[in-house]
Coordinates of C-alpha atoms and ligand atoms in Angstrom, one line a residue:
M24 CA 318.5 170.6 -14.3
R25 CA 316.0 172.9 -15.9
F26 CA 312.7 172.3 -15.3
R27 CA 313.0 168.9 -14.0
L28 CA 310.5 170.9 -12.0
M29 CA 308.0 170.4 -14.8
A30 CA 308.6 166.7 -14.8
A31 CA 308.1 165.9 -11.1
G32 CA 306.7 162.5 -11.9
V33 CA 309.8 161.5 -13.8
G34 CA 312.0 162.8 -11.0
A35 CA 310.1 160.8 -8.4
T36 CA 310.3 157.7 -10.5
A37 CA 314.1 158.1 -10.8
L38 CA 314.4 158.6 -7.1
I39 CA 312.4 155.5 -6.4
A40 CA 314.6 153.6 -8.7
T41 CA 317.6 154.9 -6.8
A42 CA 316.1 153.9 -3.6
L43 CA 315.6 150.4 -4.9
T44 CA 319.1 150.0 -6.0
S45 CA 321.0 151.5 -3.1
A46 CA 320.8 151.2 0.7
P47 CA 319.7 152.8 2.9
A48 CA 316.3 153.7 1.7
Q49 CA 316.3 157.2 0.2
A50 CA 314.0 160.0 1.0
N51 CA 312.0 161.2 -2.0
H52 CA 310.2 164.4 -1.0
A53 CA 312.4 166.8 -3.0
W54 CA 311.4 166.8 -6.7
S55 CA 314.3 169.0 -7.3
D56 CA 318.0 168.6 -6.5
Y57 CA 318.8 172.2 -5.7
H58 CA 321.9 172.3 -3.5
W59 CA 324.8 174.4 -2.5
A60 CA 327.8 173.6 -4.6
R61 CA 330.7 172.4 -2.5
T62 CA 334.0 170.5 -3.0
S63 CA 333.8 168.6 0.3
N64 CA 331.4 167.6 3.0
P65 CA 330.4 168.6 5.6
F66 CA 330.3 172.1 4.2
A67 CA 329.8 175.3 6.2
L68 CA 326.9 177.7 5.6
K69 CA 326.4 181.0 7.3
L70 CA 322.9 182.0 8.5
D71 CA 322.9 185.8 8.8
N72 CA 320.9 186.9 11.8
N73 CA 318.9 190.0 10.9
V74 CA 316.0 189.1 13.2
T75 CA 314.8 190.9 16.3
S76 CA 315.7 189.4 19.7
G77 CA 312.4 187.6 20.0
W78 CA 313.3 185.4 17.0
S79 CA 317.0 184.8 17.7
S80 CA 316.5 181.7 19.8
Y81 CA 314.3 180.2 17.0
L82 CA 317.0 180.8 14.5
S83 CA 319.6 179.3 16.8
T84 CA 317.4 176.2 17.3
A85 CA 316.9 175.8 13.5
S86 CA 320.6 176.2 13.0
S87 CA 321.5 173.5 15.5
D88 CA 318.7 171.2 14.2
W89 CA 319.9 171.3 10.6
T90 CA 323.5 171.0 11.7
K91 CA 322.7 167.5 12.9
S92 CA 323.0 166.5 9.3
D93 CA 326.4 165.1 8.6
K94 CA 326.6 166.8 5.2
L95 CA 326.5 170.4 6.5
N96 CA 327.3 172.8 9.4
T97 CA 325.3 176.0 9.7
S98 CA 326.4 178.8 12.0
V99 CA 324.5 182.0 12.9
Q100 CA 326.4 185.2 12.5
S101 CA 325.5 188.8 12.8
G102 CA 323.6 190.0 9.7
S103 CA 324.8 193.0 7.8
F104 CA 321.6 195.1 7.8
G105 CA 319.9 194.4 11.1
S106 CA 316.2 193.7 11.2
K107 CA 315.4 195.7 8.1
S108 CA 312.6 194.4 6.0
T109 CA 314.4 194.5 2.7
C110 CA 316.4 191.4 3.4
S111 CA 318.4 191.7 0.1
P112 CA 320.1 188.4 -0.6
T113 CA 323.9 188.2 -0.6
T114 CA 325.8 185.7 -2.6
G115 CA 327.1 182.9 -0.4
H116 CA 324.8 183.8 2.4
V117 CA 321.4 182.8 3.9
E118 CA 319.9 186.1 5.1
V119 CA 317.2 185.6 7.8
C120 CA 314.9 188.6 8.6
N121 CA 311.6 189.4 10.3
S122 CA 309.4 192.4 10.1
T123 CA 305.8 193.5 10.1
Y124 CA 305.5 193.1 6.3
G125 CA 301.7 193.8 6.5
N126 CA 298.7 191.8 5.5
T127 CA 300.5 190.0 2.7
G128 CA 298.8 186.7 3.2
W129 CA 302.0 184.9 4.0
L130 CA 303.5 183.9 7.4
G131 CA 306.9 183.2 5.9
V132 CA 308.8 183.2 2.6
A133 CA 312.0 181.4 1.7
S134 CA 313.8 182.2 -1.5
I135 CA 316.7 180.5 -3.1
S136 CA 318.7 181.8 -6.1
I137 CA 319.8 179.1 -8.5
T138 CA 322.8 179.4 -10.8
T139 CA 324.4 176.9 -13.2
G140 CA 321.2 174.9 -13.4
D141 CA 320.8 173.5 -9.9
H142 CA 323.2 175.2 -7.5
I143 CA 322.0 177.5 -4.8
S144 CA 324.1 180.7 -4.7
R145 CA 322.2 182.7 -2.1
A146 CA 319.0 182.6 -0.1
Y147 CA 316.8 184.5 2.2
V148 CA 314.0 184.0 4.7
K149 CA 311.4 186.5 5.7
I150 CA 309.1 186.0 8.7
N151 CA 306.0 188.2 8.8
D152 CA 305.3 189.6 12.3
T153 CA 302.1 191.1 11.1
Y154 CA 300.7 187.6 11.7
F155 CA 303.1 186.4 14.4
N156 CA 302.0 189.2 16.6
Q157 CA 298.5 187.7 16.5
A158 CA 297.6 185.1 19.2
Q159 CA 296.9 182.4 16.7
Y160 CA 300.5 182.4 15.5
N161 CA 302.3 183.9 18.5
T162 CA 303.2 180.5 20.0
V163 CA 306.4 178.6 20.5
P164 CA 305.4 175.7 18.3
Y165 CA 304.3 177.9 15.4
K166 CA 307.5 179.9 15.5
H167 CA 309.7 176.8 15.6
L168 CA 307.7 175.3 12.7
V169 CA 308.1 178.2 10.4
M170 CA 311.7 179.1 11.2
C171 CA 312.8 175.5 10.9
Q172 CA 310.9 175.0 7.6
E173 CA 312.1 178.2 5.9
V174 CA 315.7 177.5 6.8
G175 CA 315.2 174.0 5.6
H176 CA 314.1 175.3 2.2
T177 CA 317.4 177.4 2.0
L178 CA 319.3 174.0 2.2
G179 CA 317.4 172.7 -0.9
L180 CA 314.6 170.8 0.9
D181 CA 311.0 170.8 -0.3
H182 CA 308.0 170.0 1.9
Q183 CA 307.3 166.4 2.9
D184 CA 303.6 167.2 2.8
T185 CA 301.5 170.3 2.0
N186 CA 298.1 169.1 3.2
Q187 CA 297.6 171.2 6.3
T188 CA 294.8 169.1 7.9
N189 CA 296.2 165.5 7.7
P190 CA 298.1 164.0 10.6
N191 CA 301.5 165.5 11.4
L192 CA 304.5 163.6 10.1
G193 CA 306.7 164.8 13.0
T194 CA 308.8 167.2 10.8
C195 CA 308.9 170.9 10.3
M196 CA 308.9 170.2 6.5
D197 CA 305.3 169.1 6.9
Y198 CA 302.7 171.9 6.5
T199 CA 300.2 171.9 9.4
T200 CA 297.8 174.1 11.3
N201 CA 298.7 172.2 14.5
P202 CA 302.5 172.5 14.9
A203 CA 302.5 171.2 18.5
G204 CA 300.9 167.9 17.4
P205 CA 301.4 165.3 18.7
P206 CA 303.6 164.5 17.0
S207 CA 305.3 167.9 17.0
N208 CA 306.2 169.5 13.6
E209 CA 308.7 171.8 15.2
H210 CA 312.0 170.1 14.2
P211 CA 313.4 168.0 11.3
N212 CA 313.0 164.2 11.3
S213 CA 315.2 161.4 10.0
H214 CA 313.6 161.6 6.6
D215 CA 314.8 165.2 6.2
Y216 CA 318.4 164.2 7.1
A217 CA 318.1 161.2 4.6
E218 CA 317.1 163.7 1.9
L219 CA 320.0 165.9 2.7
D220 CA 322.3 162.8 2.4
T221 CA 320.8 162.2 -1.1
I222 CA 321.1 165.7 -2.5
Y223 CA 324.5 166.3 -1.0
A224 CA 325.9 162.8 -1.9
H225 CA 328.0 164.1 -4.9
L226 CA 330.7 166.8 -4.8
D227 CA 331.1 169.7 -7.1
S228 CA 334.2 171.4 -8.5
F229 CA 333.4 174.8 -6.9
N230 CA 331.8 176.3 -3.8
T231 CA 328.8 178.5 -3.9
P232 CA 328.8 179.4 -0.2
T233 CA 332.2 181.1 -0.7
L234 CA 331.6 182.4 -4.2
V235 CA 333.4 185.8 -4.8
G236 CA 334.5 188.0 -7.6
A237 CA 333.1 187.7 -11.2
A238 CA 331.2 184.5 -10.5
A239 CA 329.4 186.1 -7.5
A240 CA 328.8 189.3 -9.5
E241 CA 327.3 187.2 -12.3
A242 CA 325.0 185.3 -9.9
D243 CA 323.9 188.5 -8.3
R244 CA 323.3 190.3 -11.6
A245 CA 321.1 187.5 -12.9
Q246 CA 318.9 187.4 -9.8
G247 CA 316.0 189.7 -9.1
A248 CA 315.5 191.8 -5.9
S249 CA 313.7 190.4 -2.9
N250 CA 310.3 191.7 -4.0
E251 CA 307.4 189.6 -2.5
T252 CA 304.8 189.8 -5.2
P253 CA 303.4 186.9 -7.3
A254 CA 304.8 188.6 -10.4
A255 CA 308.3 188.5 -8.9
W256 CA 307.9 184.9 -7.7
G257 CA 307.0 183.7 -11.2
K258 CA 305.1 180.5 -12.0
L259 CA 303.3 178.4 -9.4
I260 CA 304.6 174.9 -9.7
E261 CA 303.4 173.2 -6.6
G262 CA 300.7 173.8 -3.9
S263 CA 298.4 176.7 -3.9
A264 CA 298.8 180.4 -4.9
S265 CA 297.0 181.6 -1.8
R266 CA 296.4 178.8 0.8
G267 CA 298.6 176.4 2.7
A268 CA 301.9 176.2 1.0
G269 CA 302.9 177.3 -2.5
T270 CA 306.1 177.0 -4.5
F271 CA 307.0 179.4 -7.3
V272 CA 309.7 179.4 -10.0
R273 CA 311.0 182.4 -11.9
D274 CA 313.2 181.3 -14.8
L275 CA 315.8 184.0 -15.4
G276 CA 317.5 182.1 -18.3
N277 CA 321.0 180.8 -18.7
G278 CA 320.6 178.3 -15.9
N279 CA 319.5 181.0 -13.4
A280 CA 316.2 181.0 -11.5
T281 CA 314.7 181.9 -8.2
I282 CA 312.6 179.5 -6.3
T283 CA 310.2 180.9 -3.7
Y284 CA 308.5 178.8 -1.0
V285 CA 305.5 180.6 0.5
T286 CA 303.8 179.6 3.7
W287 CA 300.4 181.2 3.6
A288 CA 298.5 182.3 6.7
Q289 CA 295.2 180.5 7.2
Ligands
ZN317 ZN1 326.3 170.0 -7.5
ZN318 ZN1 307.5 175.8 3.0

């Protein structure tokens, strides 16, 4: 892959070409093709519940929403470190955490670790209660939007739209300041499932959700800690560094990278 990121226009053109030559119409909102490596579909992915009780139902809803994809089945399991703020990623897992992370500027962060060029080996989500404890964000629609979107990123999905003031597209992958809509941006839409069909159409010769041993150690070694600073996130490649949504890439060399999707508070 390698910075196909840098050549978003080329990627979009290729996707459009694909859409023109194959039915059904393909979604085209992911400029990357980051995906979990797997030898068969649907594949199983564990979402580790490290959230406090107030967030558990939102995680369960996000899990069942994304499992409607015929390419993957997510399941929520007990996390290994409770609702601690560190949320260190574990190879093969999606760690989901919340905490009062402070006035960081971000409502939520989703990070994916990339190995062998375009395969996701681990991921984490952090939800910042410093903002979600405030009336503006402490709403059912806002919590659905952010949990659904951050988990969607851990599957390899990008935003469908990052303009926070234009009309809602009816998907949680659309950034908005009005998640209730109408239409509601609290859940995925058919375009998201079509995108998952596209990025999970091929099969790989190995499985990153169950990576163990030397391969897992190598993937972990190559990746940084879950340190939420712009320096740790790397280069801004899409969106804004401080408003709306922003996507950052840290190139770690040898086909390893971390991609961080940041949802900024208003
Ligand atoms: Zn692959
Ligand atoms: Zn996002």
